[in-house]
CSV table of C-alpha atoms in Angstrom, one decimal:
chain,number,residue,atom,x,y,z
A,85,ILE,CA,0.0,0.0,0.0
A,86,VAL,CA,1.4,3.4,-1.0
A,87,VAL,CA,0.3,6.6,0.5
A,88,LEU,CA,1.3,9.5,-1.8
A,89,SER,CA,1.9,12.7,0.2
A,90,CYS,CA,3.2,16.2,-0.5
A,91,GLN,CA,2.5,19.1,1.8
A,92,ARG,CA,-0.6,18.5,3.9
A,93,PRO,CA,0.6,16.7,7.1
A,94,GLU,CA,-2.7,17.4,8.9
A,95,TYR,CA,-4.5,15.3,6.3
A,96,LEU,CA,-1.8,12.7,6.1
A,97,ASP,CA,-2.0,12.1,9.8
A,98,GLN,CA,-5.7,11.3,9.6
A,99,THR,CA,-5.2,9.0,6.6
A,100,LEU,CA,-2.4,7.1,8.3
A,101,ARG,CA,-4.3,6.7,11.5
A,102,SER,CA,-7.3,5.2,9.7
A,103,LEU,CA,-5.1,2.9,7.6
A,104,LEU,CA,-2.8,1.7,10.4
A,105,SER,CA,-5.8,0.9,12.7
A,106,LEU,CA,-7.2,-1.7,10.3
A,107,GLU,CA,-7.4,-5.3,11.3
A,108,GLY,CA,-4.8,-7.2,9.2
A,109,ILE,CA,-2.7,-4.2,8.2
A,110,GLY,CA,0.4,-6.0,9.5
A,111,ARG,CA,0.2,-8.3,6.5
A,112,PHE,CA,0.8,-5.3,4.2
A,113,THR,CA,3.9,-3.1,3.6
A,114,VAL,CA,2.9,0.5,3.8
A,115,ILE,CA,5.1,3.0,1.9
A,116,ILE,CA,4.7,6.7,2.6
A,117,SER,CA,6.0,8.3,-0.6
A,118,GLN,CA,6.8,12.0,-0.1
A,119,ASP,CA,6.9,14.5,-3.0
A,120,GLY,CA,8.9,17.6,-2.1
A,121,SER,CA,10.5,18.5,1.2
A,122,HIS,CA,7.7,19.7,3.5
A,123,ALA,CA,9.1,19.5,7.0
A,124,GLY,CA,5.8,18.5,8.6
A,125,VAL,CA,5.3,15.6,6.2
A,126,GLU,CA,8.9,14.5,6.7
A,127,GLN,CA,8.6,14.5,10.5
A,128,LEU,CA,5.3,12.7,10.5
A,129,ALA,CA,6.4,10.0,8.0
A,130,GLN,CA,9.6,9.3,9.8
A,131,ALA,CA,7.8,9.1,13.2
A,132,THR,CA,5.2,6.7,11.8
A,133,ALA,CA,7.9,4.5,10.2
A,134,SER,CA,9.8,4.3,13.5
A,135,LYS,CA,6.7,3.0,15.3
A,136,HIS,CA,5.5,0.5,12.8
A,137,PRO,CA,7.8,-2.2,11.4
A,138,ASN,CA,5.8,-2.6,8.2
A,139,VAL,CA,5.9,1.2,7.3
A,140,ARG,CA,8.6,2.7,5.2
A,141,HIS,CA,9.3,6.3,4.1
A,142,VAL,CA,10.7,7.2,0.7
A,143,HIS,CA,11.2,10.4,-1.3
A,144,ASN,CA,10.2,11.0,-4.9
A,145,SER,CA,13.5,10.9,-6.8
A,146,MET,CA,11.9,11.6,-10.2
A,147,ARG,CA,10.6,15.0,-9.2
A,148,GLN,CA,11.2,17.6,-11.9
A,149,ASP,CA,11.0,21.4,-11.7
A,150,HIS,CA,7.7,22.6,-13.1
A,151,ARG,CA,7.5,26.0,-11.6
A,152,ALA,CA,7.5,27.7,-15.0
A,153,LYS,CA,4.2,25.9,-15.8
A,154,LYS,CA,2.5,28.1,-13.2
A,155,GLU,CA,-1.2,27.0,-12.7
A,156,GLN,CA,-0.4,23.7,-14.5
A,157,ALA,CA,2.6,22.9,-12.3
A,158,ALA,CA,0.6,20.8,-9.8
A,159,VAL,CA,-0.7,18.3,-12.3
A,160,HIS,CA,2.8,17.8,-13.7
A,161,TYR,CA,4.2,17.2,-10.2
A,162,ILE,CA,1.5,14.7,-9.5
A,163,ALA,CA,2.2,12.8,-12.7
A,164,ASP,CA,5.9,12.7,-11.8
A,165,HIS,CA,5.1,11.3,-8.3
A,166,TYR,CA,2.8,8.5,-9.6
A,167,LYS,CA,5.5,7.5,-12.1
A,168,PHE,CA,8.1,7.3,-9.3
A,169,VAL,CA,5.7,5.3,-7.0
A,170,LEU,CA,4.8,2.8,-9.7
A,171,THR,CA,8.5,2.4,-10.8
A,172,HIS,CA,9.6,2.0,-7.1
A,173,VAL,CA,7.0,-0.6,-6.0
A,174,PHE,CA,7.0,-2.7,-9.2
A,175,GLU,CA,10.6,-2.4,-10.5
A,176,HIS,CA,12.7,-1.8,-7.4
A,177,GLU,CA,10.6,-3.5,-4.7
A,178,ARG,CA,9.3,-6.1,-7.2
A,179,TYR,CA,5.7,-6.3,-5.7
A,180,THR,CA,3.0,-7.9,-7.9
A,181,HIS,CA,0.1,-5.7,-6.7
A,182,ALA,CA,-0.1,-2.2,-5.3
A,183,ILE,CA,-2.9,-0.2,-3.7
A,184,LEU,CA,-2.4,3.6,-4.1
A,185,VAL,CA,-4.0,6.1,-1.7
A,186,GLU,CA,-3.5,9.8,-1.5
A,187,GLU,CA,-2.8,11.8,1.7
A,188,ASP,CA,-6.3,13.1,2.1
A,189,MET,CA,-8.3,9.8,2.0
A,190,VAL,CA,-9.4,8.1,5.2
A,191,VAL,CA,-10.4,4.4,4.7
A,192,SER,CA,-13.3,2.2,5.8
A,193,ARG,CA,-13.0,-0.7,8.2
A,194,ASP,CA,-13.3,-3.2,5.3
A,195,PHE,CA,-11.0,-1.3,3.0
A,196,LEU,CA,-8.4,-4.1,3.0
A,197,GLN,CA,-11.1,-6.8,2.7
A,198,LEU,CA,-12.3,-5.2,-0.5
A,199,PHE,CA,-8.9,-5.6,-2.2
A,200,ILE,CA,-8.2,-9.0,-0.7
A,201,ASN,CA,-11.5,-10.3,-2.0
A,202,THR,CA,-11.2,-8.8,-5.5
A,203,ALA,CA,-7.5,-9.5,-6.1
A,204,PRO,CA,-8.3,-13.0,-7.5
A,205,LEU,CA,-10.7,-11.5,-10.0
A,206,LEU,CA,-8.0,-9.1,-11.2
A,207,ASP,CA,-5.7,-12.1,-11.6
A,208,GLN,CA,-8.3,-14.3,-13.3
A,209,ASP,CA,-10.1,-11.9,-15.6
A,210,PRO,CA,-8.0,-10.3,-18.4
A,211,THR,CA,-10.9,-7.8,-19.1
A,212,LEU,CA,-10.2,-6.1,-15.8
A,213,MET,CA,-7.4,-3.5,-15.3
A,214,CYS,CA,-8.0,-2.3,-11.7
A,215,VAL,CA,-10.0,-2.3,-8.5
A,216,SER,CA,-11.0,1.0,-7.0
A,217,SER,CA,-12.5,1.8,-3.6
A,218,TRP,CA,-14.4,4.8,-5.0
A,219,ASN,CA,-17.7,5.3,-6.7
A,220,ASP,CA,-18.0,8.6,-8.6
A,221,ASN,CA,-21.8,8.3,-8.5
A,222,GLY,CA,-22.0,7.0,-4.9
A,223,TYR,CA,-24.1,9.9,-3.5
A,224,LYS,CA,-26.0,9.6,-0.3
A,225,HIS,CA,-29.4,10.4,-1.9
A,226,LEU,CA,-29.2,7.3,-4.1
A,227,ASP,CA,-30.3,3.7,-3.2
A,228,LEU,CA,-26.9,2.1,-2.6
A,229,ASP,CA,-26.1,-1.4,-1.5
A,230,PRO,CA,-23.0,-1.5,0.8
A,231,THR,CA,-22.3,-5.1,-0.1
A,232,ARG,CA,-22.6,-4.7,-3.9
A,233,LEU,CA,-19.7,-4.1,-6.3
A,234,PHE,CA,-19.9,-3.2,-10.0
A,235,ARG,CA,-17.8,-3.0,-13.2
A,236,THR,CA,-17.1,0.3,-14.9
A,237,GLY,CA,-15.3,1.2,-18.1
A,238,PHE,CA,-14.5,4.7,-16.6
A,239,PHE,CA,-11.3,4.6,-14.5
A,240,PRO,CA,-12.2,5.8,-11.0
A,241,GLY,CA,-8.8,6.1,-9.3
A,242,LEU,CA,-9.0,7.5,-5.7
A,243,GLY,CA,-7.7,4.5,-3.7
A,244,TRP,CA,-7.1,1.8,-6.3
A,245,MET,CA,-5.2,-1.4,-7.0
A,246,LEU,CA,-3.3,-2.5,-10.1
A,247,LYS,CA,-1.0,-5.3,-11.0
A,248,LYS,CA,2.6,-5.0,-12.1
A,249,GLU,CA,1.7,-6.1,-15.6
A,250,LEU,CA,-0.4,-3.0,-16.2
A,251,TRP,CA,2.4,-0.7,-15.1
A,252,LEU,CA,4.9,-2.5,-17.5
A,253,GLU,CA,2.3,-2.1,-20.3
A,254,VAL,CA,1.7,1.7,-19.8
A,255,LYS,CA,5.0,3.1,-18.5
A,256,ALA,CA,6.7,3.8,-21.8
A,257,THR,CA,4.1,6.5,-22.7
A,258,TRP,CA,3.4,7.7,-19.1
A,259,PRO,CA,2.1,11.3,-19.5
A,260,ALA,CA,3.7,14.5,-18.2
A,261,SER,CA,0.4,15.6,-16.6
A,262,HIS,CA,-3.3,14.7,-16.1
A,263,TRP,CA,-2.3,11.0,-15.6
A,264,ASP,CA,-5.8,10.0,-14.5
A,265,HIS,CA,-7.5,11.4,-17.6
A,266,TRP,CA,-4.8,9.6,-19.6
A,267,MET,CA,-5.6,6.3,-17.9
A,268,ARG,CA,-9.2,6.7,-19.3
A,269,CYS,CA,-8.1,6.8,-22.9
A,270,ASP,CA,-8.9,3.7,-24.9
A,271,SER,CA,-5.2,3.4,-25.8
A,272,GLN,CA,-4.6,2.5,-22.1
A,273,SER,CA,-7.9,0.9,-21.1
A,274,LYS,CA,-8.2,-1.2,-24.2
A,275,GLY,CA,-11.8,-2.1,-23.4
A,276,ARG,CA,-11.0,-3.3,-19.9
A,277,ASP,CA,-13.0,-2.4,-16.8
A,278,CYS,CA,-12.4,-1.6,-13.2
A,279,ILE,CA,-14.3,-3.0,-10.2
A,280,ALA,CA,-15.7,-0.5,-7.7
A,281,PRO,CA,-18.1,-0.6,-4.7
A,282,GLU,CA,-21.5,1.1,-4.8
A,283,VAL,CA,-20.6,2.6,-1.4
A,284,SER,CA,-17.1,4.1,-1.4
A,285,ARG,CA,-14.5,2.7,0.9
A,286,THR,CA,-12.4,5.9,0.9
A,287,HIS,CA,-13.6,9.3,2.2
A,288,ASN,CA,-11.9,12.3,0.8
A,289,ILE,CA,-11.2,14.9,3.5
A,290,GLY,CA,-9.2,17.3,1.3
A,291,VAL,CA,-11.3,20.4,1.1
A,292,GLU,CA,-8.4,22.2,-0.6
A,293,GLY,CA,-5.8,20.5,-2.8
A,294,ALA,CA,-3.9,20.7,-6.0
A,295,THR,CA,-6.9,20.0,-8.2
A,296,VAL,CA,-9.8,20.6,-5.8
A,297,ASN,CA,-11.1,23.8,-4.1
A,298,SER,CA,-13.8,24.2,-1.5
A,299,ARG,CA,-16.5,24.7,-4.1
A,300,ALA,CA,-15.6,21.6,-6.1
A,301,PHE,CA,-15.4,19.6,-2.8
A,302,GLN,CA,-18.9,20.7,-1.8
A,303,GLU,CA,-20.4,20.0,-5.2
A,304,ARG,CA,-18.7,16.6,-6.0
A,305,LEU,CA,-17.2,15.1,-2.9
A,306,GLN,CA,-18.9,16.2,0.3
A,307,ASN,CA,-22.1,14.2,-0.3
A,308,VAL,CA,-20.5,10.9,-1.5
A,309,ALA,CA,-21.6,8.1,0.8
A,310,PHE,CA,-18.8,6.4,2.9
A,311,ALA,CA,-19.0,2.9,4.4
A,312,ASN,CA,-18.1,3.9,7.9
A,313,GLY,CA,-20.1,1.1,9.6
A,314,ALA,CA,-19.4,-2.5,10.3
A,315,PRO,CA,-17.4,-4.4,7.6
A,316,ALA,CA,-19.5,-5.8,4.8
A,317,ASP,CA,-19.7,-9.4,3.6
A,318,PHE,CA,-19.1,-9.1,-0.1
A,319,GLY,CA,-20.1,-12.7,-0.7
A,320,ASP,CA,-19.4,-14.6,-3.9
A,321,LEU,CA,-18.0,-12.2,-6.5
A,322,ALA,CA,-18.3,-14.4,-9.5
A,323,TYR,CA,-21.1,-12.1,-10.8
A,324,LEU,CA,-18.4,-9.6,-11.6
A,325,LEU,CA,-16.7,-11.7,-14.2
A,326,LYS,CA,-17.3,-10.2,-17.7
A,327,PRO,CA,-19.7,-12.8,-19.2
A,328,ALA,CA,-21.9,-12.9,-16.0
A,329,TYR,CA,-21.9,-9.1,-15.5
A,330,GLU,CA,-22.7,-8.4,-19.2
A,331,GLY,CA,-25.5,-10.9,-19.1
A,332,TYR,CA,-26.9,-9.3,-16.0
A,333,MET,CA,-26.9,-5.8,-17.5
A,334,ARG,CA,-28.4,-7.1,-20.8
A,335,GLY,CA,-31.2,-8.7,-18.7
A,336,LEU,CA,-31.9,-5.5,-16.8
A,337,LEU,CA,-32.0,-3.5,-20.0
A,338,GLY,CA,-34.3,-6.0,-21.7
A,339,SER,CA,-36.8,-6.1,-18.9
A,340,ALA,CA,-36.9,-2.3,-18.3
A,341,LYS,CA,-39.6,-0.1,-19.8
A,342,PRO,CA,-38.5,2.5,-22.4
A,343,SER,CA,-38.8,6.1,-21.1
A,344,SER,CA,-37.5,9.6,-21.6
A,345,TRP,CA,-35.2,11.0,-18.9
A,346,SER,CA,-37.8,13.7,-18.1
A,347,ALA,CA,-40.5,11.1,-17.5
A,348,ALA,CA,-38.1,9.0,-15.4
A,349,LEU,CA,-37.6,12.0,-13.1
A,350,SER,CA,-41.2,11.8,-11.9
A,351,ALA,CA,-41.7,8.0,-12.1
A,352,GLY,CA,-43.0,6.2,-9.0
A,353,ALA,CA,-41.2,3.6,-6.9
A,354,GLY,CA,-41.0,0.0,-8.0
A,355,VAL,CA,-40.5,0.7,-11.8
A,356,ASN,CA,-37.5,-0.3,-14.0
A,357,LEU,CA,-36.8,2.1,-16.8
A,358,ARG,CA,-34.4,2.4,-19.6
A,359,VAL,CA,-33.5,5.8,-21.1
A,360,GLY,CA,-31.5,6.3,-24.3
A,361,TYR,CA,-29.4,9.4,-24.7
A,362,LEU,CA,-26.7,11.1,-26.7
A,363,ARG,CA,-23.6,12.3,-25.0
A,364,ASN,CA,-24.2,16.0,-25.5
A,365,GLU,CA,-27.3,15.5,-23.3
A,366,TRP,CA,-25.5,13.7,-20.5
A,367,SER,CA,-24.4,16.7,-18.3
A,368,VAL,CA,-28.0,17.9,-18.0
A,369,ILE,CA,-29.2,14.3,-17.2
A,370,ALA,CA,-26.5,13.9,-14.6
A,371,GLN,CA,-27.4,17.2,-12.9
A,372,ARG,CA,-31.1,16.5,-12.8
A,373,PHE,CA,-30.6,13.0,-11.3
A,374,GLY,CA,-27.9,14.1,-8.8
A,375,LEU,CA,-25.0,12.2,-10.5
A,376,TYR,CA,-21.4,13.3,-11.1
A,377,VAL,CA,-21.7,16.2,-13.6
A,378,SER,CA,-19.4,15.8,-16.6
A,379,ASN,CA,-19.5,15.3,-20.3
A,380,TRP,CA,-18.3,11.7,-20.0
A,381,PRO,CA,-20.6,9.6,-17.9
A,382,ARG,CA,-18.8,8.1,-14.9
A,383,GLY,CA,-19.5,4.7,-13.5
A,384,GLN,CA,-20.7,3.4,-16.9
A,385,PHE,CA,-20.4,-0.2,-18.1
A,386,GLU,CA,-20.4,-0.6,-21.9
A,387,HIS,CA,-21.9,3.0,-21.9
A,388,VAL,CA,-24.7,2.0,-19.6
A,389,THR,CA,-25.1,3.8,-16.3
A,390,LEU,CA,-27.2,2.1,-13.7
A,391,VAL,CA,-28.9,4.3,-11.2
A,392,ARG,CA,-31.2,3.3,-8.3
A,393,THR,CA,-33.1,6.2,-6.7
A,394,LYS,CA,-36.3,6.5,-4.7
A,395,GLY,CA,-37.2,2.9,-5.3
A,396,ARG,CA,-36.7,3.2,-9.1
A,397,THR,CA,-34.1,1.5,-11.2
A,398,ILE,CA,-33.1,3.5,-14.3
A,399,LEU,CA,-30.6,2.4,-16.9
A,400,PHE,CA,-29.2,5.2,-19.1
A,401,PHE,CA,-27.6,3.9,-22.3
A,402,ASP,CA,-25.7,5.8,-24.9
A,403,ARG,CA,-27.7,5.2,-28.1
A,404,LEU,CA,-24.6,5.8,-30.3
A,405,GLN,CA,-21.9,3.9,-28.4
A,406,SER,CA,-23.4,1.2,-26.2
A,407,PRO,CA,-23.2,-2.4,-27.6
A,408,LEU,CA,-25.9,-3.3,-25.1
A,409,ALA,CA,-28.5,-0.9,-26.6
A,410,PRO,CA,-31.8,-2.8,-27.1
A,411,LEU,CA,-32.6,-3.7,-30.7
A,412,GLY,CA,-34.1,-0.7,-32.6
A,413,GLU,CA,-33.2,1.8,-29.9
A,414,GLY,CA,-29.5,2.3,-30.8
A,415,LEU,CA,-28.3,4.9,-33.3
A,416,ALA,CA,-25.9,4.3,-36.2
A,417,PRO,CA,-25.1,6.1,-39.4
A,418,ALA,CA,-26.0,4.6,-42.8
A,419,GLU,CA,-22.4,5.2,-43.8
A,420,LEU,CA,-19.5,6.7,-41.9
A,421,HIS,CA,-16.1,7.5,-43.4
A,422,PRO,CA,-13.4,8.7,-40.9
A,423,GLU,CA,-11.1,10.9,-43.0
A,424,GLY,CA,-7.7,12.4,-42.0
A,425,GLY,CA,-7.6,16.1,-42.6
A,426,ASP,CA,-4.8,18.5,-43.3
A,427,GLN,CA,-3.5,21.0,-40.8
A,428,GLY,CA,-5.8,24.0,-40.4
A,429,LYS,CA,-8.8,22.4,-42.2
A,430,SER,CA,-12.3,22.3,-40.7
A,431,CYS,CA,-14.4,19.1,-40.7
A,432,GLU,CA,-16.7,20.7,-43.3
A,433,ALA,CA,-13.8,21.4,-45.7
A,434,VAL,CA,-12.2,18.0,-45.3
A,435,CYS,CA,-15.5,16.2,-45.9
A,436,ALA,CA,-16.4,18.4,-48.8
A,437,SER,CA,-13.1,17.7,-50.5
A,438,LYS,CA,-14.0,14.0,-50.4
A,439,GLY,CA,-17.5,14.6,-51.8
A,440,LYS,CA,-19.1,14.0,-48.4
A,441,ARG,CA,-20.6,16.1,-45.6
A,442,CYS,CA,-19.6,16.4,-42.0
A,443,GLY,CA,-21.8,14.7,-39.4
A,444,ASP,CA,-21.1,16.2,-36.0
A,445,GLN,CA,-23.5,13.8,-34.4
A,446,TRP,CA,-21.1,10.9,-35.2
A,447,PHE,CA,-17.9,12.4,-33.7
A,448,ASP,CA,-18.0,10.0,-30.7
A,449,LEU,CA,-17.4,7.1,-33.1
A,450,VAL,CA,-14.0,8.6,-34.1
A,451,ASN,CA,-13.2,10.5,-30.9
A,452,ASN,CA,-11.0,7.6,-29.7
A,453,CYS,CA,-7.4,6.6,-29.8
A,454,LYS,CA,-8.0,3.6,-32.1
A,455,SER,CA,-9.4,5.8,-34.9
A,456,LEU,CA,-6.7,8.4,-34.6
A,457,MET,CA,-3.9,5.8,-34.6
A,458,ALA,CA,-5.4,4.3,-37.8
A,459,HIS,CA,-4.8,7.7,-39.6
A,460,PHE,CA,-1.8,9.2,-37.9
A,461,PRO,CA,1.5,7.9,-36.4
A,462,CYS,CA,0.9,9.1,-32.8
A,463,PRO,CA,4.6,8.4,-31.8
A,464,ARG,CA,4.0,9.8,-28.2
A,465,GLY,CA,0.7,7.9,-27.7
A,466,CYS,CA,-2.8,9.2,-27.0
A,467,ALA,CA,-4.0,11.6,-24.4
A,468,TYR,CA,-7.0,13.7,-23.2
A,469,GLU,CA,-7.5,17.4,-24.0
A,470,VAL,CA,-10.3,20.0,-24.2
A,471,GLY,CA,-11.3,21.8,-27.4
A,472,PRO,CA,-13.9,21.9,-30.2
A,473,ASP,CA,-11.2,21.0,-32.8
A,474,ILE,CA,-10.4,17.6,-31.2
A,475,PRO,CA,-9.9,14.7,-32.1
A,476,VAL,CA,-6.5,15.7,-33.6
A,477,TYR,CA,-2.9,14.6,-34.0
A,478,VAL,CA,-0.4,17.3,-33.0
A,479,SER,CA,2.2,17.0,-35.8
A,480,ASP,CA,4.5,19.9,-34.6
A,481,LEU,CA,7.0,17.9,-32.5
A,482,ASN,CA,8.2,21.1,-30.8
A,483,HIS,CA,4.8,21.7,-29.3
A,484,SER,CA,4.2,20.5,-25.7
A,485,ASN,CA,1.8,17.9,-27.1
A,486,GLY,CA,3.9,17.2,-30.2
A,487,GLY,CA,3.5,13.7,-31.5
A,488,VAL,CA,0.4,13.0,-29.4
A,489,CYS,CA,-3.0,12.1,-30.6
A,490,LEU,CA,-5.7,13.9,-28.6
A,491,ILE,CA,-9.2,13.0,-27.7
A,492,THR,CA,-11.7,15.0,-25.7
A,493,ASP,CA,-14.9,15.0,-23.6
A,494,ALA,CA,-16.0,18.2,-25.2
A,495,ASN,CA,-18.4,18.2,-28.1
A,496,PRO,CA,-16.5,18.7,-31.4
A,497,THR,CA,-18.1,20.7,-34.1
A,498,CYS,CA,-17.9,20.5,-37.9
A,499,ALA,CA,-17.0,24.2,-38.2
A,500,ALA,CA,-14.0,24.0,-35.9
A,501,SER,CA,-10.6,24.2,-37.7
A,502,THR,CA,-7.4,22.7,-36.3
A,503,LEU,CA,-4.5,24.9,-35.6
A,504,PRO,CA,-1.6,24.9,-38.1
A,505,ARG,CA,0.3,22.5,-35.8
A,506,ALA,CA,-2.4,19.8,-35.8
A,507,ALA,CA,-4.1,17.4,-38.2
A,508,CYS,CA,-7.5,16.0,-37.5
A,509,VAL,CA,-9.7,12.9,-38.1
A,510,ARG,CA,-13.2,13.9,-39.2
A,511,ALA,CA,-16.5,12.1,-39.3
A,512,CYS,CA,-17.8,12.3,-42.9
A,513,GLU,CA,-21.1,10.8,-44.1
């Protein structure tokens, strides 16, 4: 278990107290990894290591100087720190599994049991890439089962376990910043899922941090349910293996009644509903149902998000992207031709030059690393960025994103032109 810390000893103290009080913690090596030279963190880490024989204190030896990046410096330091930690535990210490926790996360009484019980699944099922203790949509107002786990194609992070094999697979293209967004790109996930609990086993106490302020904490983190009661019995977890879980979700969708999201809002208890949507509608749906508000649905499995609230079961499925969409309710173009465009050309211009027209409703079908890598070399891999002119390949190797193919959770437009340094892939019909 690695606790990543930087400059908040008051949070680190609470995290270590909760972690080291767990039954069975003596079976685990706990590494406090310090980024920087904060004296309070140093003192606390050394004092804790001197009291507990299974605790070690290490310093990030891969830390670079990012001060010139100003407001973006923090996300670069964090990416450096994660790279050091993963290199240290898997290549120097030679562990097979690692659980990563940040300094502002207190843990539940069954935190260890979650990972002990799910490690065999991670070993057995090649369609899994991680286990997380966090549910992005695990809000208190929803109907949550503290014993239930689920599969998600959206990497949750925030107290998570991975195997050495995953690190060896991704380390060559580890990003300079925004490592968690990068992990969500299909070039890293490769269609694999993570396991997460309906009720989170970590509780974020960091009201202020590198990427969180008090407003974001109140909106997104404060009301997430936390399993602070007696340890749960997770039972037989065979239902989480891919064939069983996919069959379960197909069954739920097939038995649910079709509905619009507005009608689902006022539906009574005891009903099972399915709601088709397009991604540009998701942020409004998430806000109205009290889910994590973003352009990319979190907690989804095969682009299906399962929500239980006020006695209702609602399955939101992406009509364009979900392979589980019921027959006749999915959406697909009659023809779609992804085309590589020249630098500075809009989607409209690229498609017109091919005798076709741009279809902005189909962008999600090409807004992925696989499509970009089919058209461009992408020598530095694939990453996440924000902008209406994405998906693109940044061909100017002197640019900070030079050689990288970029995808986005924004909604690309046909009129947007790429900058002179980038070439794009466009959805033509």
